[in-house]
Tab-separated table of C-alpha atoms in Angstrom:
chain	number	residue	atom	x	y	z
A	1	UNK	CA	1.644	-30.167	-43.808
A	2	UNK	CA	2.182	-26.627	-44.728
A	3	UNK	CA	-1.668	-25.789	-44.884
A	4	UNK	CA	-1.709	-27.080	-40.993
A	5	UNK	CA	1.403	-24.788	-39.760
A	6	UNK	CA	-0.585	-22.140	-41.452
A	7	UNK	CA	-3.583	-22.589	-39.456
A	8	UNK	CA	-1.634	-23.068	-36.196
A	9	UNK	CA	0.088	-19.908	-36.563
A	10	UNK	CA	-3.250	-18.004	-37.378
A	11	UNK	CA	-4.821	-20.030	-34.124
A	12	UNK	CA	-1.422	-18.614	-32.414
A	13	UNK	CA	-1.778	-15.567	-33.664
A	14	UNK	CA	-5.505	-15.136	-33.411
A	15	UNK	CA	-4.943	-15.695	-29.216
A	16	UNK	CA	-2.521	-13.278	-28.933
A	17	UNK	CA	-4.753	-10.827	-30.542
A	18	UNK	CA	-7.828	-12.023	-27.695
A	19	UNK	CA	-5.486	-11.409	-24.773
A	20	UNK	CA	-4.453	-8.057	-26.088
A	21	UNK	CA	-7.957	-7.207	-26.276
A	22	UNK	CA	-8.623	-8.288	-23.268
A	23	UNK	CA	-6.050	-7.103	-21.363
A	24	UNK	CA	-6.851	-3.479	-23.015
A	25	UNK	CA	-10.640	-3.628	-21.935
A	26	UNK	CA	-9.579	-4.614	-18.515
A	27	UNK	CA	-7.041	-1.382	-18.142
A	28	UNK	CA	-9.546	0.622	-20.144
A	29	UNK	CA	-12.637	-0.285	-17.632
A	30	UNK	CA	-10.506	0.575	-15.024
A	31	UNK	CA	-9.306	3.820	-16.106
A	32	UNK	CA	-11.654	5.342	-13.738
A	33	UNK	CA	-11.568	3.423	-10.581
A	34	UNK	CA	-9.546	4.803	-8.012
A	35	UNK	CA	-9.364	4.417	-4.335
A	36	UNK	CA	-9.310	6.810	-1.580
A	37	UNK	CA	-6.567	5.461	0.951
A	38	UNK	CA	-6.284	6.925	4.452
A	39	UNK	CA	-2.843	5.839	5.800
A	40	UNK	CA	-1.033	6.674	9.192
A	41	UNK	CA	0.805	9.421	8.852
A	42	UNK	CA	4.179	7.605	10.565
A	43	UNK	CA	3.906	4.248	8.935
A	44	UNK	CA	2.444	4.592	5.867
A	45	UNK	CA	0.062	1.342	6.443
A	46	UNK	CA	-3.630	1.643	4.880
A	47	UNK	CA	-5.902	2.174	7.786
A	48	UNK	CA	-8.889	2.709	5.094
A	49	UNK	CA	-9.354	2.370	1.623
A	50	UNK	CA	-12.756	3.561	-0.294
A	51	UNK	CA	-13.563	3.319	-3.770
A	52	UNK	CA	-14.124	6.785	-5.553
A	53	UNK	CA	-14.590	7.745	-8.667
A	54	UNK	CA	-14.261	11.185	-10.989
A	55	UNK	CA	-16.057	14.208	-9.159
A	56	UNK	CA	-17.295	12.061	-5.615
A	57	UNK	CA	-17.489	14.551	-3.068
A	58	UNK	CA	-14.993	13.364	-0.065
A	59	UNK	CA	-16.135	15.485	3.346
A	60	UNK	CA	-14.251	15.788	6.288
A	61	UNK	CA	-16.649	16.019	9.312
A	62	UNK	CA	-15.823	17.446	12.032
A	63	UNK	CA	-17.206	19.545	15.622
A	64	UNK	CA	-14.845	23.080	15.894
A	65	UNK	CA	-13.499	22.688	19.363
A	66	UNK	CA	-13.897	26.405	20.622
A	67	UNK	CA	-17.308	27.022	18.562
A	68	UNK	CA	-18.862	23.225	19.056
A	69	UNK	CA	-20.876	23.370	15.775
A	70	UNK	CA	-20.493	21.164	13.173
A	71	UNK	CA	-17.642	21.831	9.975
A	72	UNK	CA	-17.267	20.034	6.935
A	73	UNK	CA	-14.309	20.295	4.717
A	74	UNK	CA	-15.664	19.403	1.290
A	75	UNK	CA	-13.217	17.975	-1.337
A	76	UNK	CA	-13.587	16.579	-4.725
A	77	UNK	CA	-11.804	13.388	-6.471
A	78	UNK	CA	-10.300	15.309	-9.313
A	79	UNK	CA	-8.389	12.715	-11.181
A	80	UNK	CA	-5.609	11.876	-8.528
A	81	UNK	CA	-6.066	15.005	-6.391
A	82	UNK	CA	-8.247	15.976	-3.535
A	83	UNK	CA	-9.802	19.286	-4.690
A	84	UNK	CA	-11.294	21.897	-2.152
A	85	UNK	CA	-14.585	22.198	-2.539
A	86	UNK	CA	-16.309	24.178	0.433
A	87	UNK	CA	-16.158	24.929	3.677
A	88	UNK	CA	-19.644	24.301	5.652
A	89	UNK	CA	-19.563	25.507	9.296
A	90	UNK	CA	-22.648	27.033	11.457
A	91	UNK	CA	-21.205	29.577	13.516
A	92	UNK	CA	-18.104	32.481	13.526
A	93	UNK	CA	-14.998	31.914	15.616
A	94	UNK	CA	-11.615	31.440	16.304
A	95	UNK	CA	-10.284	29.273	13.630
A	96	UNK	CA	-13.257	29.783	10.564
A	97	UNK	CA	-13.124	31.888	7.857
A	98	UNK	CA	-14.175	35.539	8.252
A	99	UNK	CA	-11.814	37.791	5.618
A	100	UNK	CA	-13.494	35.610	2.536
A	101	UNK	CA	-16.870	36.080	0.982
A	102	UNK	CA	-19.481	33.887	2.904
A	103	UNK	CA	-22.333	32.953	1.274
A	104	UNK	CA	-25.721	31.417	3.691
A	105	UNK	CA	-27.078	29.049	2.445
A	106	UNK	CA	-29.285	26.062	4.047
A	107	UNK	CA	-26.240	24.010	4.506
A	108	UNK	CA	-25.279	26.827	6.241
A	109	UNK	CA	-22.044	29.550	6.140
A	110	UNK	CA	-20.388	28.344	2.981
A	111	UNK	CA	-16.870	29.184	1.837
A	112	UNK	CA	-15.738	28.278	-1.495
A	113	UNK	CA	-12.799	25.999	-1.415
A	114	UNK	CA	-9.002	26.873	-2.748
A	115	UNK	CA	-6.620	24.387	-4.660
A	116	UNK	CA	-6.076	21.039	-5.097
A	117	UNK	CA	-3.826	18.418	-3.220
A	118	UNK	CA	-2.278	15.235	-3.585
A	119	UNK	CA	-2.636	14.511	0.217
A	120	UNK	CA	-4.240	15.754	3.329
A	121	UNK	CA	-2.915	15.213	6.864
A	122	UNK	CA	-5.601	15.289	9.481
A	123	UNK	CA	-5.043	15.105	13.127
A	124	UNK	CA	-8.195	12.911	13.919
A	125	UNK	CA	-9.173	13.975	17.729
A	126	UNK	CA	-11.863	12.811	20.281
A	127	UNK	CA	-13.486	15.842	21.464
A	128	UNK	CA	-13.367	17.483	17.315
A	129	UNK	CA	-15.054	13.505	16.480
A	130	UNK	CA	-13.255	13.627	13.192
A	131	UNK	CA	-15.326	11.506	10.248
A	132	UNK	CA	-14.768	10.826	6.383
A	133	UNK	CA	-17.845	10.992	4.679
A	134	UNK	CA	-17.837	8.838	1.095
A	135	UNK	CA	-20.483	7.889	-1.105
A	136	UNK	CA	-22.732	8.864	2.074
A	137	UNK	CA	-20.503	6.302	4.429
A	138	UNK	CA	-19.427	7.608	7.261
A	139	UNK	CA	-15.949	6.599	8.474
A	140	UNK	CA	-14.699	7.347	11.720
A	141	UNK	CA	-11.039	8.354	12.160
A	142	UNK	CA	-10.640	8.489	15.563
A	143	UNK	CA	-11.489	4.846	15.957
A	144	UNK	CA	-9.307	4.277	12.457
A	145	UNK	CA	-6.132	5.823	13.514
A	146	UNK	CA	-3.978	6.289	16.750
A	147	UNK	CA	-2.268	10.377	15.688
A	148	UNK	CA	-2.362	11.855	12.214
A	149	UNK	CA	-3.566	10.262	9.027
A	150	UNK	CA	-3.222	11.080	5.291
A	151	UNK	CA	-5.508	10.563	2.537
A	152	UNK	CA	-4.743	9.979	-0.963
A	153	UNK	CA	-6.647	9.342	-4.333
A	154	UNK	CA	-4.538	6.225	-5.275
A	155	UNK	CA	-4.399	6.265	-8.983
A	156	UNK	CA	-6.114	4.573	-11.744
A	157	UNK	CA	-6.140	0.531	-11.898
A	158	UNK	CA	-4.364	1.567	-15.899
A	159	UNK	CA	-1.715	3.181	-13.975
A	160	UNK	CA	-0.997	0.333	-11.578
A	161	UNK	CA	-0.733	-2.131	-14.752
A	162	UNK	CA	1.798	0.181	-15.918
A	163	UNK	CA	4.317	0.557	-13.256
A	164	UNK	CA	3.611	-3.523	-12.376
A	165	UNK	CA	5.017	-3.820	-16.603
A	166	UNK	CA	7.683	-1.252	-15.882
A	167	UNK	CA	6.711	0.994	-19.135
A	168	UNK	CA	6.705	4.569	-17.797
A	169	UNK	CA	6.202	3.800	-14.357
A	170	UNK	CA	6.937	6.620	-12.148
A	171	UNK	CA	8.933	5.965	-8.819
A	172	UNK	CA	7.555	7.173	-5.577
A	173	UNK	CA	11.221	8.595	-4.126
A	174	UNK	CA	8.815	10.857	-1.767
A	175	UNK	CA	10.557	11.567	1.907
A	176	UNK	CA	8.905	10.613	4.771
A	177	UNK	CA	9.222	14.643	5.756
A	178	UNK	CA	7.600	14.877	2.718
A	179	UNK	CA	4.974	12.540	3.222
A	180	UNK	CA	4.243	15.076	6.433
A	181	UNK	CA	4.069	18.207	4.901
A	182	UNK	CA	0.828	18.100	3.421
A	183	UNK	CA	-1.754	20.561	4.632
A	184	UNK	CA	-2.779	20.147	8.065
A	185	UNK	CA	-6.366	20.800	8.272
A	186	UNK	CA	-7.030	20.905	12.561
């Protein structure tokens, strides 16, 4: 009898070893994936959520509404941040850059980007046509949202499995004002 408890607790312990395993290559394949999430600005509910992973460019499309030419904002997924990129406009005006070094290029007037953020508000608006370009998708926010939107790099799938076990979850305790103060691009 002994030599059969023996082998059920090495089959016992033998699964628990194949479902740490597996649970760890799970986490560890998802490490990466993220998720780009444009929300309403007011509510908070998903309008839009696009997978991304390390370094995708995110662009912000958009027509300047004095100059009519076309602008893109040009971000990059840097872990959970939105990093600024460029700036890719066509013409000078009210509103685009003209006191930072512009370099021409064939994309056009290019302005090198400055700092990273955790969110973006954007107003989307008819006559500016405001799109999200991802992975060469194009997105339209207009149609997606009814007044402001944010995006967001939702975190890693790792991270998720964390906070869902509780072990060093962090707590989102951010205000709604806070929610709102992100830079406002147009």
């Amino acid at each position: 009898m002994e030599r059969s408890t023996r082998w059920y607790v090495s089959a016992v312990v033998v699964s628990i070893l194949v479902v740490f395993v597996a649970t760890g290559a799970v986490v560890a394949s998802g490490a990466t994936e993220r998720t780009l999430v444009v929300a309403d600005a007011d509510s908070g509910e998903p309008l839009l959520e696009v997978p991304v992973d390390e370094g995708d460019e995110v662009i912000l499309s958009y027509t300047h509404s004095v100059e009519k030419t076309p602008v893109q904002d040009v971000y990059v997924v840097d872990g959970t941040e939105l990093r600024a990129d460029r700036m890719v406009f066509h013409s000078h005006g009210a509103g685009l850059p003209s006191d930072e070094p512009i370099e021409r290029t064939d994309e056009g007037f290019v302005v090198a980007g400055e700092g990273s953020h955790e969110e973006i508000v954007v107003s989307p608006g008819s006559i500016a046509g405001h799109e999200l370009i991802v992975d060469g998708e194009r997105y339209d926010l207009v149609e997606q949202s009814n007044g402001s939107v944010v995006l967001e790099v939702d975190g890693t799938i790792g991270d998720r499995l964390t906070a869902l076990r509780g072990i060093g979850s962090a707590v989102d305790d951010r205000s709604e004002s806070d929610v709102r103060s992100g830079k406002l691009l147009v």
